[in-house]
PDB file of C-alpha atoms and ligand atoms in Angstrom:
ATOM      1  CA  MET A   1      67.211 284.860  44.528  1.00  0.00           C
ATOM      2  CA  TYR A   2      65.001 287.438  46.224  1.00  0.00           C
ATOM      3  CA  PHE A   3      66.621 291.168  45.171  1.00  0.00           C
ATOM      4  CA  LYS A   4      68.484 290.959  41.749  1.00  0.00           C
ATOM      5  CA  THR A   5      68.326 294.864  40.643  1.00  0.00           C
ATOM      6  CA  GLN A   6      67.392 296.464  43.969  1.00  0.00           C
ATOM      7  CA  GLU A   7      70.969 297.036  44.715  1.00  0.00           C
ATOM      8  CA  GLU A   8      71.684 298.830  41.761  1.00  0.00           C
ATOM      9  CA  THR A   9      68.430 301.086  42.424  1.00  0.00           C
ATOM     10  CA  VAL A  10      69.767 301.868  45.937  1.00  0.00           C
ATOM     11  CA  THR A  11      73.031 302.126  45.057  1.00  0.00           C
ATOM     12  CA  THR A  12      72.207 304.714  41.845  1.00  0.00           C
ATOM     13  CA  LEU A  13      70.486 306.642  44.454  1.00  0.00           C
ATOM     14  CA  LEU A  14      73.593 307.113  46.382  1.00  0.00           C
ATOM     15  CA  SER A  15      75.684 307.831  43.292  1.00  0.00           C
ATOM     16  CA  ASN A  16      73.193 310.291  41.650  1.00  0.00           C
ATOM     17  CA  ILE A  17      72.893 312.351  45.033  1.00  0.00           C
ATOM     18  CA  GLY A  18      76.645 312.815  44.537  1.00  0.00           C
ATOM     19  CA  PRO A  19      79.289 312.340  46.916  1.00  0.00           C
ATOM     20  CA  ILE A  20      78.187 313.248  50.480  1.00  0.00           C
ATOM     21  CA  SER A  21      80.767 313.879  53.368  1.00  0.00           C
ATOM     22  CA  TYR A  22      82.064 310.757  55.501  1.00  0.00           C
ATOM     23  CA  LYS A  23      80.161 312.260  58.629  1.00  0.00           C
ATOM     24  CA  SER A  24      76.836 310.917  56.660  1.00  0.00           C
ATOM     25  CA  PHE A  25      78.027 307.400  57.231  1.00  0.00           C
ATOM     26  CA  PRO A  26      77.433 305.051  58.081  1.00  0.00           C
ATOM     27  CA  LEU A  27      73.968 304.909  56.478  1.00  0.00           C
ATOM     28  CA  ARG A  28      71.072 302.072  56.254  1.00  0.00           C
ATOM     29  CA  LEU A  29      68.066 302.128  53.369  1.00  0.00           C
ATOM     30  CA  TYR A  30      65.554 299.839  54.185  1.00  0.00           C
ATOM     31  CA  GLN A  31      62.037 299.005  52.602  1.00  0.00           C
ATOM     32  CA  ILE A  32      59.341 296.728  53.196  1.00  0.00           C
ATOM     33  CA  THR A  33      57.586 295.949  49.888  1.00  0.00           C
ATOM     34  CA  SER A  34      55.363 293.444  47.594  1.00  0.00           C
ATOM     35  CA  LYS A  35      57.673 291.831  45.335  1.00  0.00           C
ATOM     36  CA  PHE A  36      56.581 290.187  42.077  1.00  0.00           C
ATOM     37  CA  ARG A  37      58.640 287.033  40.514  1.00  0.00           C
ATOM     38  CA  ASP A  38      57.667 285.220  36.991  1.00  0.00           C
ATOM     39  CA  GLU A  39      57.018 281.608  39.301  1.00  0.00           C
ATOM     40  CA  ILE A  40      56.664 279.275  36.835  1.00  0.00           C
ATOM     41  CA  LYS A  41      55.364 276.789  39.106  1.00  0.00           C
ATOM     42  CA  PRO A  42      53.631 278.696  42.477  1.00  0.00           C
ATOM     43  CA  ARG A  43      53.167 276.354  45.090  1.00  0.00           C
ATOM     44  CA  PHE A  44      53.340 276.010  48.725  1.00  0.00           C
ATOM     45  CA  GLY A  45      50.731 278.395  49.685  1.00  0.00           C
ATOM     46  CA  LEU A  46      52.847 281.081  50.637  1.00  0.00           C
ATOM     47  CA  MET A  47      56.286 279.952  50.265  1.00  0.00           C
ATOM     48  CA  ARG A  48      56.370 280.215  46.350  1.00  0.00           C
ATOM     49  CA  ALA A  49      54.200 282.455  45.288  1.00  0.00           C
ATOM     50  CA  ARG A  50      54.088 284.963  42.193  1.00  0.00           C
ATOM     51  CA  GLU A  51      53.670 287.849  44.922  1.00  0.00           C
ATOM     52  CA  PHE A  52      55.320 288.081  48.468  1.00  0.00           C
ATOM     53  CA  ILE A  53      56.497 290.395  51.085  1.00  0.00           C
ATOM     54  CA  MET A  54      60.359 291.409  51.801  1.00  0.00           C
ATOM     55  CA  LYS A  55      61.917 293.659  53.654  1.00  0.00           C
ATOM     56  CA  ASP A  56      65.407 294.573  52.408  1.00  0.00           C
ATOM     57  CA  LEU A  57      68.008 296.730  53.806  1.00  0.00           C
ATOM     58  CA  TYR A  58      71.308 298.028  52.089  1.00  0.00           C
ATOM     59  CA  SER A  59      73.940 299.734  54.500  1.00  0.00           C
ATOM     60  CA  PHE A  60      76.821 301.816  52.964  1.00  0.00           C
ATOM     61  CA  ASP A  61      80.045 302.764  54.991  1.00  0.00           C
ATOM     62  CA  VAL A  62      83.117 304.464  54.446  1.00  0.00           C
ATOM     63  CA  ASP A  63      85.615 301.526  54.649  1.00  0.00           C
ATOM     64  CA  LEU A  64      85.387 297.799  54.628  1.00  0.00           C
ATOM     65  CA  LYS A  65      86.231 297.342  58.239  1.00  0.00           C
ATOM     66  CA  SER A  66      83.055 299.316  59.328  1.00  0.00           C
ATOM     67  CA  ALA A  67      81.108 297.759  56.592  1.00  0.00           C
ATOM     68  CA  GLN A  68      81.938 294.519  58.281  1.00  0.00           C
ATOM     69  CA  GLU A  69      81.095 295.704  61.912  1.00  0.00           C
ATOM     70  CA  THR A  70      77.351 296.609  60.448  1.00  0.00           C
ATOM     71  CA  TYR A  71      77.403 293.559  59.087  1.00  0.00           C
ATOM     72  CA  SER A  72      78.092 291.546  61.831  1.00  0.00           C
ATOM     73  CA  GLU A  73      75.837 293.873  64.332  1.00  0.00           C
ATOM     74  CA  LEU A  74      72.660 293.232  61.406  1.00  0.00           C
ATOM     75  CA  ASN A  75      73.354 289.357  61.708  1.00  0.00           C
ATOM     76  CA  ASP A  76      73.205 289.721  65.639  1.00  0.00           C
ATOM     77  CA  SER A  77      69.893 291.692  64.839  1.00  0.00           C
ATOM     78  CA  TYR A  78      68.753 289.310  62.595  1.00  0.00           C
ATOM     79  CA  ASP A  79      69.249 286.661  65.386  1.00  0.00           C
ATOM     80  CA  ARG A  80      67.094 288.396  67.688  1.00  0.00           C
ATOM     81  CA  ILE A  81      64.327 288.442  65.476  1.00  0.00           C
ATOM     82  CA  PHE A  82      64.420 284.825  64.910  1.00  0.00           C
ATOM     83  CA  ARG A  83      65.148 284.128  68.595  1.00  0.00           C
ATOM     84  CA  ASN A  84      61.982 286.343  69.352  1.00  0.00           C
ATOM     85  CA  ILE A  85      59.546 284.479  67.078  1.00  0.00           C
ATOM     86  CA  GLY A  86      60.742 281.323  69.084  1.00  0.00           C
ATOM     87  CA  LEU A  87      60.807 278.550  66.116  1.00  0.00           C
ATOM     88  CA  ASP A  88      64.332 276.776  65.714  1.00  0.00           C
ATOM     89  CA  TYR A  89      66.304 277.811  63.070  1.00  0.00           C
ATOM     90  CA  VAL A  90      69.802 277.424  61.469  1.00  0.00           C
ATOM     91  CA  LYS A  91      72.331 279.877  60.558  1.00  0.00           C
ATOM     92  CA  VAL A  92      74.762 278.528  57.822  1.00  0.00           C
ATOM     93  CA  LEU A  93      77.278 279.800  55.399  1.00  0.00           C
ATOM     94  CA  GLY A  94      75.371 280.805  52.063  1.00  0.00           C
ATOM     95  CA  THR A  95      76.204 280.707  48.549  1.00  0.00           C
ATOM     96  CA  SER A  96      76.903 284.069  47.181  1.00  0.00           C
ATOM     97  CA  GLY A  97      74.711 283.011  43.947  1.00  0.00           C
ATOM     98  CA  ASN A  98      73.665 285.652  41.642  1.00  0.00           C
ATOM     99  CA  ILE A  99      74.515 288.382  43.902  1.00  0.00           C
ATOM    100  CA  GLY A 100      78.277 288.109  44.402  1.00  0.00           C
ATOM    101  CA  GLY A 101      80.145 289.746  47.268  1.00  0.00           C
ATOM    102  CA  SER A 102      82.855 288.308  49.691  1.00  0.00           C
ATOM    103  CA  ILE A 103      80.833 286.798  52.744  1.00  0.00           C
ATOM    104  CA  SER A 104      76.792 285.932  53.174  1.00  0.00           C
ATOM    105  CA  HIS A 105      74.759 284.198  55.707  1.00  0.00           C
ATOM    106  CA  GLU A 106      71.435 282.544  55.017  1.00  0.00           C
ATOM    107  CA  PHE A 107      68.896 282.043  57.587  1.00  0.00           C
ATOM    108  CA  HIS A 108      66.581 278.471  57.316  1.00  0.00           C
ATOM    109  CA  TYR A 109      64.176 276.751  59.050  1.00  0.00           C
ATOM    110  CA  GLN A 110      64.559 273.053  59.026  1.00  0.00           C
ATOM    111  CA  ALA A 111      61.649 271.185  56.799  1.00  0.00           C
ATOM    112  CA  ASP A 112      60.944 268.135  54.565  1.00  0.00           C
ATOM    113  CA  ILE A 113      59.919 270.201  51.608  1.00  0.00           C
ATOM    114  CA  GLY A 114      62.801 273.061  52.051  1.00  0.00           C
ATOM    115  CA  GLU A 115      64.418 273.014  48.577  1.00  0.00           C
ATOM    116  CA  ASP A 116      67.945 273.887  50.260  1.00  0.00           C
ATOM    117  CA  LYS A 117      70.089 271.186  51.522  1.00  0.00           C
ATOM    118  CA  ILE A 118      71.881 272.391  54.662  1.00  0.00           C
ATOM    119  CA  LEU A 119      74.951 270.357  55.958  1.00  0.00           C
ATOM    120  CA  THR A 120      75.992 270.314  59.778  1.00  0.00           C
ATOM    121  CA  CYS A 121      79.183 268.753  60.479  1.00  0.00           C
ATOM    122  CA  SER A 122      79.006 267.069  63.926  1.00  0.00           C
ATOM    123  CA  GLU A 123      82.362 267.243  64.813  1.00  0.00           C
ATOM    124  CA  CYS A 124      83.542 271.160  64.548  1.00  0.00           C
ATOM    125  CA  GLY A 125      79.771 272.664  64.263  1.00  0.00           C
ATOM    126  CA  TYR A 126      80.210 273.747  60.585  1.00  0.00           C
ATOM    127  CA  SER A 127      77.308 274.491  58.965  1.00  0.00           C
ATOM    128  CA  ALA A 128      76.708 275.724  55.235  1.00  0.00           C
ATOM    129  CA  ASN A 129      74.324 275.345  52.341  1.00  0.00           C
ATOM    130  CA  THR A 130      75.474 272.217  50.363  1.00  0.00           C
ATOM    131  CA  GLU A 131      75.746 274.323  46.658  1.00  0.00           C
ATOM    132  CA  LEU A 132      79.255 275.614  48.587  1.00  0.00           C
ATOM    133  CA  SER A 133      80.485 272.749  49.972  1.00  0.00           C
ATOM    134  CA  GLY A 134      79.864 269.587  47.139  1.00  0.00           C
ATOM    135  CA  ASP A 135      81.538 266.423  48.522  1.00  0.00           C
ATOM    136  CA  CYS A 136      80.398 264.597  51.367  1.00  0.00           C
ATOM    137  CA  SER A 137      82.620 265.938  54.264  1.00  0.00           C
ATOM    138  CA  CYS A 138      83.206 268.760  56.024  1.00  0.00           C
ATOM    139  CA  PRO A 139      85.140 271.358  54.316  1.00  0.00           C
ATOM    140  CA  LYS A 140      86.309 272.802  57.365  1.00  0.00           C
ATOM    141  CA  CYS A 141      87.673 269.669  59.428  1.00  0.00           C
ATOM    142  CA  LYS A 142      87.530 267.095  56.918  1.00  0.00           C
ATOM    143  CA  SER A 143      85.257 264.797  59.158  1.00  0.00           C
ATOM    144  CA  LYS A 144      82.732 262.513  57.470  1.00  0.00           C
ATOM    145  CA  ASN A 145      80.475 262.779  60.701  1.00  0.00           C
ATOM    146  CA  ILE A 146      77.899 265.276  59.090  1.00  0.00           C
ATOM    147  CA  ASN A 147      74.370 265.825  58.395  1.00  0.00           C
ATOM    148  CA  ILE A 148      72.513 266.713  55.694  1.00  0.00           C
ATOM    149  CA  SER A 149      68.765 268.243  56.082  1.00  0.00           C
ATOM    150  CA  SER A 150      66.410 270.296  53.829  1.00  0.00           C
ATOM    151  CA  GLY A 151      65.974 273.946  54.708  1.00  0.00           C
ATOM    152  CA  ILE A 152      63.673 276.893  54.156  1.00  0.00           C
ATOM    153  CA  GLU A 153      65.687 279.964  53.588  1.00  0.00           C
ATOM    154  CA  ILE A 154      63.964 282.902  55.356  1.00  0.00           C
ATOM    155  CA  ALA A 155      66.560 285.236  55.209  1.00  0.00           C
ATOM    156  CA  HIS A 156      69.952 286.322  53.852  1.00  0.00           C
ATOM    157  CA  THR A 157      72.600 288.486  54.491  1.00  0.00           C
ATOM    158  CA  PHE A 158      75.550 289.617  52.202  1.00  0.00           C
ATOM    159  CA  LEU A 159      78.836 291.947  52.680  1.00  0.00           C
ATOM    160  CA  LEU A 160      79.200 293.041  49.238  1.00  0.00           C
ATOM    161  CA  GLY A 161      81.921 295.176  49.553  1.00  0.00           C
ATOM    162  CA  ASP A 162      82.231 297.482  46.259  1.00  0.00           C
ATOM    163  CA  LYS A 163      80.842 294.735  43.993  1.00  0.00           C
ATOM    164  CA  TYR A 164      78.196 297.551  43.033  1.00  0.00           C
ATOM    165  CA  SER A 165      79.483 300.846  44.443  1.00  0.00           C
ATOM    166  CA  LYS A 166      82.610 300.567  42.402  1.00  0.00           C
ATOM    167  CA  PRO A 167      80.910 300.219  38.802  1.00  0.00           C
ATOM    168  CA  LEU A 168      78.156 302.421  39.658  1.00  0.00           C
ATOM    169  CA  LYS A 169      80.285 304.966  41.258  1.00  0.00           C
ATOM    170  CA  ALA A 170      78.899 305.352  44.441  1.00  0.00           C
ATOM    171  CA  THR A 171      81.073 307.205  46.551  1.00  0.00           C
ATOM    172  CA  PHE A 172      81.394 309.811  49.594  1.00  0.00           C
ATOM    173  CA  LEU A 173      83.846 312.617  50.562  1.00  0.00           C
ATOM    174  CA  ASN A 174      86.256 311.520  52.680  1.00  0.00           C
ATOM    175  CA  ILE A 175      88.263 313.788  55.500  1.00  0.00           C
ATOM    176  CA  LYS A 176      90.390 315.595  53.139  1.00  0.00           C
ATOM    177  CA  GLY A 177      87.525 316.335  51.016  1.00  0.00           C
ATOM    178  CA  LYS A 178      88.477 313.228  47.988  1.00  0.00           C
ATOM    179  CA  PRO A 179      85.891 311.031  47.110  1.00  0.00           C
ATOM    180  CA  GLU A 180      86.092 307.230  47.401  1.00  0.00           C
ATOM    181  CA  VAL A 181      84.245 304.304  46.781  1.00  0.00           C
ATOM    182  CA  LEU A 182      81.332 302.873  49.687  1.00  0.00           C
ATOM    183  CA  GLN A 183      81.438 300.008  51.156  1.00  0.00           C
ATOM    184  CA  MET A 184      78.025 298.161  51.050  1.00  0.00           C
ATOM    185  CA  GLY A 185      75.948 295.013  52.728  1.00  0.00           C
ATOM    186  CA  CYS A 186      72.305 293.660  51.675  1.00  0.00           C
ATOM    187  CA  PHE A 187      70.110 292.202  54.031  1.00  0.00           C
ATOM    188  CA  GLY A 188      66.678 290.476  53.480  1.00  0.00           C
ATOM    189  CA  ILE A 189      64.102 288.755  55.358  1.00  0.00           C
ATOM    190  CA  GLY A 190      60.922 287.001  53.605  1.00  0.00           C
ATOM    191  CA  ILE A 191      58.238 288.324  55.841  1.00  0.00           C
ATOM    192  CA  SER A 192      55.654 286.216  54.149  1.00  0.00           C
ATOM    193  CA  ARG A 193      57.977 283.398  53.586  1.00  0.00           C
ATOM    194  CA  ILE A 194      58.287 283.225  57.432  1.00  0.00           C
ATOM    195  CA  MET A 195      55.046 282.613  58.149  1.00  0.00           C
ATOM    196  CA  ALA A 196      54.381 280.162  55.615  1.00  0.00           C
ATOM    197  CA  ALA A 197      57.556 278.283  56.882  1.00  0.00           C
ATOM    198  CA  ALA A 198      56.549 278.662  60.360  1.00  0.00           C
ATOM    199  CA  VAL A 199      53.105 277.375  59.608  1.00  0.00           C
ATOM    200  CA  GLU A 200      54.473 274.331  57.802  1.00  0.00           C
ATOM    201  CA  VAL A 201      57.335 273.687  60.294  1.00  0.00           C
ATOM    202  CA  MET A 202      54.914 273.756  63.361  1.00  0.00           C
ATOM    203  CA  SER A 203      51.437 272.501  62.072  1.00  0.00           C
ATOM    204  CA  LEU A 204      49.710 269.339  62.563  1.00  0.00           C
ATOM    205  CA  GLU A 205      48.232 267.458  59.718  1.00  0.00           C
ATOM    206  CA  GLN A 206      44.746 268.758  60.327  1.00  0.00           C
ATOM    207  CA  GLU A 207      45.444 271.586  62.856  1.00  0.00           C
ATOM    208  CA  ILE A 208      47.181 275.287  62.144  1.00  0.00           C
ATOM    209  CA  ARG A 209      50.306 275.841  64.806  1.00  0.00           C
ATOM    210  CA  TRP A 210      51.914 279.314  64.925  1.00  0.00           C
ATOM    211  CA  PRO A 211      54.480 280.765  66.896  1.00  0.00           C
ATOM    212  CA  ASP A 212      53.440 282.837  69.223  1.00  0.00           C
ATOM    213  CA  ALA A 213      55.207 286.072  68.492  1.00  0.00           C
ATOM    214  CA  ILE A 214      53.434 286.013  64.395  1.00  0.00           C
ATOM    215  CA  ALA A 215      50.064 284.075  64.884  1.00  0.00           C
ATOM    216  CA  PRO A 216      47.249 286.825  63.956  1.00  0.00           C
ATOM    217  CA  PHE A 217      45.334 286.564  67.326  1.00  0.00           C
ATOM    218  CA  ASN A 218      46.893 284.314  70.362  1.00  0.00           C
ATOM    219  CA  VAL A 219      42.931 284.208  72.135  1.00  0.00           C
ATOM    220  CA  ILE A 220      39.803 283.155  71.582  1.00  0.00           C
ATOM    221  CA  ILE A 221      36.759 283.023  73.842  1.00  0.00           C
ATOM    222  CA  LEU A 222      33.953 281.021  73.092  1.00  0.00           C
ATOM    223  CA  PRO A 223      30.755 281.637  74.817  1.00  0.00           C
ATOM    224  CA  PRO A 224      27.596 279.567  75.480  1.00  0.00           C
ATOM    225  CA  LYS A 225      25.619 278.539  73.088  1.00  0.00           C
ATOM    226  CA  PHE A 226      22.206 280.713  72.452  1.00  0.00           C
ATOM    227  CA  GLY A 227      19.394 279.638  74.291  1.00  0.00           C
ATOM    228  CA  SER A 228      21.518 277.480  76.538  1.00  0.00           C
ATOM    229  CA  LYS A 229      21.449 277.749  80.411  1.00  0.00           C
ATOM    230  CA  GLU A 230      25.144 278.640  80.595  1.00  0.00           C
ATOM    231  CA  GLU A 231      23.893 281.716  78.302  1.00  0.00           C
ATOM    232  CA  GLN A 232      21.213 282.779  80.154  1.00  0.00           C
ATOM    233  CA  SER A 233      23.508 282.329  83.775  1.00  0.00           C
ATOM    234  CA  THR A 234      26.597 284.206  82.036  1.00  0.00           C
ATOM    235  CA  LYS A 235      25.626 287.602  80.580  1.00  0.00           C
ATOM    236  CA  ASN A 236      28.323 289.833  80.099  1.00  0.00           C
ATOM    237  CA  LEU A 237      31.204 287.347  81.010  1.00  0.00           C
ATOM    238  CA  SER A 238      32.842 287.235  77.770  1.00  0.00           C
ATOM    239  CA  GLU A 239      33.064 290.903  77.406  1.00  0.00           C
ATOM    240  CA  LYS A 240      34.473 291.337  80.885  1.00  0.00           C
ATOM    241  CA  LEU A 241      37.092 288.564  80.193  1.00  0.00           C
ATOM    242  CA  TYR A 242      37.879 289.959  76.989  1.00  0.00           C
ATOM    243  CA  THR A 243      38.696 293.396  78.373  1.00  0.00           C
ATOM    244  CA  ALA A 244      40.796 291.732  81.088  1.00  0.00           C
ATOM    245  CA  ILE A 245      42.584 290.044  78.859  1.00  0.00           C
ATOM    246  CA  GLU A 246      43.123 292.762  76.240  1.00  0.00           C
ATOM    247  CA  ASN A 247      45.026 295.016  78.977  1.00  0.00           C
ATOM    248  CA  LEU A 248      47.239 292.577  79.477  1.00  0.00           C
ATOM    249  CA  PRO A 249      50.802 293.265  77.391  1.00  0.00           C
ATOM    250  CA  ASN A 250      51.144 292.603  73.937  1.00  0.00           C
ATOM    251  CA  LEU A 251      47.223 291.271  74.201  1.00  0.00           C
ATOM    252  CA  LYS A 252      45.815 294.583  73.034  1.00  0.00           C
ATOM    253  CA  ASP A 253      44.191 293.664  69.002  1.00  0.00           C
ATOM    254  CA  ASN A 254      44.970 290.054  70.072  1.00  0.00           C
ATOM    255  CA  ILE A 255      42.010 288.263  71.154  1.00  0.00           C
ATOM    256  CA  LEU A 256      38.611 287.254  69.580  1.00  0.00           C
ATOM    257  CA  ILE A 257      35.070 286.769  70.998  1.00  0.00           C
ATOM    258  CA  ASP A 258      33.728 283.737  68.679  1.00  0.00           C
ATOM    259  CA  ASP A 259      30.039 285.050  68.790  1.00  0.00           C
ATOM    260  CA  ARG A 260      28.773 283.046  66.709  1.00  0.00           C
ATOM    261  CA  ILE A 261      26.652 281.562  69.262  1.00  0.00           C
ATOM    262  CA  SER A 262      24.346 280.034  66.987  1.00  0.00           C
ATOM    263  CA  LEU A 263      26.883 277.253  66.720  1.00  0.00           C
ATOM    264  CA  THR A 264      27.823 274.444  69.320  1.00  0.00           C
ATOM    265  CA  ILE A 265      30.603 275.211  71.658  1.00  0.00           C
ATOM    266  CA  GLY A 266      31.923 271.518  70.407  1.00  0.00           C
ATOM    267  CA  ARG A 267      31.840 272.757  66.323  1.00  0.00           C
ATOM    268  CA  ARG A 268      33.495 276.277  67.622  1.00  0.00           C
ATOM    269  CA  PHE A 269      36.295 274.702  69.603  1.00  0.00           C
ATOM    270  CA  LEU A 270      37.123 272.208  66.778  1.00  0.00           C
ATOM    271  CA  GLU A 271      37.596 275.497  64.144  1.00  0.00           C
ATOM    272  CA  ALA A 272      39.553 277.104  66.633  1.00  0.00           C
ATOM    273  CA  LYS A 273      42.170 274.486  67.505  1.00  0.00           C
ATOM    274  CA  ARG A 274      42.589 274.036  63.837  1.00  0.00           C
ATOM    275  CA  ILE A 275      43.089 277.748  63.104  1.00  0.00           C
ATOM    276  CA  GLY A 276      45.393 277.151  66.012  1.00  0.00           C
ATOM    277  CA  TYR A 277      44.408 280.011  68.784  1.00  0.00           C
ATOM    278  CA  ARG A 278      47.481 279.519  71.164  1.00  0.00           C
ATOM    279  CA  PHE A 279      44.690 280.124  74.216  1.00  0.00           C
ATOM    280  CA  ILE A 280      40.833 278.777  73.831  1.00  0.00           C
ATOM    281  CA  ILE A 281      38.940 279.949  76.635  1.00  0.00           C
ATOM    282  CA  VAL A 282      35.307 278.072  77.161  1.00  0.00           C
ATOM    283  CA  ILE A 283      32.694 279.714  78.992  1.00  0.00           C
ATOM    284  CA  GLY A 284      30.570 276.841  80.393  1.00  0.00           C
ATOM    285  CA  LYS A 285      29.058 275.033  83.140  1.00  0.00           C
ATOM    286  CA  THR A 286      31.544 275.927  85.637  1.00  0.00           C
ATOM    287  CA  SER A 287      31.379 279.595  84.756  1.00  0.00           C
ATOM    288  CA  THR A 288      28.023 279.932  85.950  1.00  0.00           C
ATOM    289  CA  GLU A 289      29.389 279.180  90.029  1.00  0.00           C
ATOM    290  CA  ASN A 290      29.191 281.872  92.348  1.00  0.00           C
ATOM    291  CA  VAL A 291      33.351 282.472  91.741  1.00  0.00           C
ATOM    292  CA  PRO A 292      33.214 281.585  87.723  1.00  0.00           C
ATOM    293  CA  LEU A 293      35.991 279.032  86.026  1.00  0.00           C
ATOM    294  CA  PHE A 294      37.025 279.060  83.028  1.00  0.00           C
ATOM    295  CA  GLU A 295      37.899 276.214  80.947  1.00  0.00           C
ATOM    296  CA  LEU A 296      41.395 277.376  79.694  1.00  0.00           C
ATOM    297  CA  ASN A 297      42.938 274.908  76.458  1.00  0.00           C
ATOM    298  CA  ASP A 298      46.857 275.928  76.125  1.00  0.00           C
ATOM    299  CA  LEU A 299      47.442 274.162  72.066  1.00  0.00           C
ATOM    300  CA  LYS A 300      51.045 274.605  72.540  1.00  0.00           C
ATOM    301  CA  LEU A 301      51.513 272.834  75.608  1.00  0.00           C
ATOM    302  CA  ASN A 302      48.627 270.803  75.112  1.00  0.00           C
ATOM    303  CA  ILE A 303      46.725 271.334  78.380  1.00  0.00           C
ATOM    304  CA  GLN A 304      43.328 271.758  79.750  1.00  0.00           C
ATOM    305  CA  MET A 305      42.708 273.978  82.877  1.00  0.00           C
ATOM    306  CA  HIS A 306      39.720 275.443  85.058  1.00  0.00           C
ATOM    307  CA  LEU A 307      40.900 278.770  86.423  1.00  0.00           C
ATOM    308  CA  THR A 308      39.673 281.913  88.014  1.00  0.00           C
ATOM    309  CA  GLU A 309      39.604 284.870  86.302  1.00  0.00           C
ATOM    310  CA  SER A 310      42.970 285.831  88.002  1.00  0.00           C
ATOM    311  CA  GLU A 311      44.479 282.891  87.719  1.00  0.00           C
ATOM    312  CA  LEU A 312      43.940 282.749  84.012  1.00  0.00           C
ATOM    313  CA  LEU A 313      45.101 286.294  83.534  1.00  0.00           C
ATOM    314  CA  CYS A 314      48.594 285.376  85.205  1.00  0.00           C
ATOM    315  CA  TYR A 315      48.565 282.149  83.188  1.00  0.00           C
ATOM    316  CA  ILE A 316      48.295 283.918  79.790  1.00  0.00           C
ATOM    317  CA  LYS A 317      50.598 286.712  80.985  1.00  0.00           C
ATOM    318  CA  ASP A 318      53.304 284.452  82.060  1.00  0.00           C
ATOM    319  CA  ASN A 319      52.881 281.901  78.968  1.00  0.00           C
ATOM    320  CA  LEU A 320      52.735 284.006  76.186  1.00  0.00           C
ATOM    321  CA  ILE A 321      56.622 285.560  75.821  1.00  0.00           C
ATOM    322  CA  PHE A 322      57.340 287.316  73.043  1.00  0.00           C
TER     323      PHE A 322
HETATM  324 ZN1   ZN B 401      83.794 270.107  60.818  1.00  0.00          ZN
END
């Protein structure tokens, strides 16, 4: 569990400032922080580390109906975030675990090293963490036609109701000026975990792969080796191309030039593939022609093309979507 004590902290904050008017709600408080956990066996890189980055949000509403609306609005927003990242995910009914509360959902990436077991029913589409289900049939329709897979949890949402607000006396003043208990929800995304899990799911044995939306850099340009014929006749071409690409949408600070030109193109190309830049652009022989052609390697679609500058800009613009 990620957030054992944060609910208490934030609920106490609300109860300490005293009951505020119903007009101030809904209220949503969030933080993005490093969290620490006394993990006995840190492993899987960033996945199970002693320090991780998390976003957690707490919602406060004046009644259960509004809290449910907030819950579904925040769930929709999480769906949009994961759709934007672009990697297939599953959203399942969660175990309420140590947090309690009436309903919760978990978001998972499916991967063999995942420590959660996800049940999906082929008949009715029901999906849940198996801690909830137990036996070998669908809890909803009783079908035996179910699939169990491993999942890495990347986000979790809870409708808490008054579980914390009631004992900690977090209240608001209703329309008649009387104090009433607030209804809460909490919503967490494991930011560093998403990176680790996505890399885990997408990568090849020897090469990292990233979702476009969260890759540190999407494009790298490899200029020719120092002292080569190509180097003499393509002066400033890398910088010119760099500037043109940088001006495309979402490409600012998203592109690098590998200027270690004492190394061969081949060596730098292999390294770039391993690091997993979506687009690797090689300035080579074809770039010395009157109208220079650039070798564009699209690692996601596994294709190589020779394109003019304007064709290359169009290709990157059309294919990098987030
Ligand atoms: Zn079913």
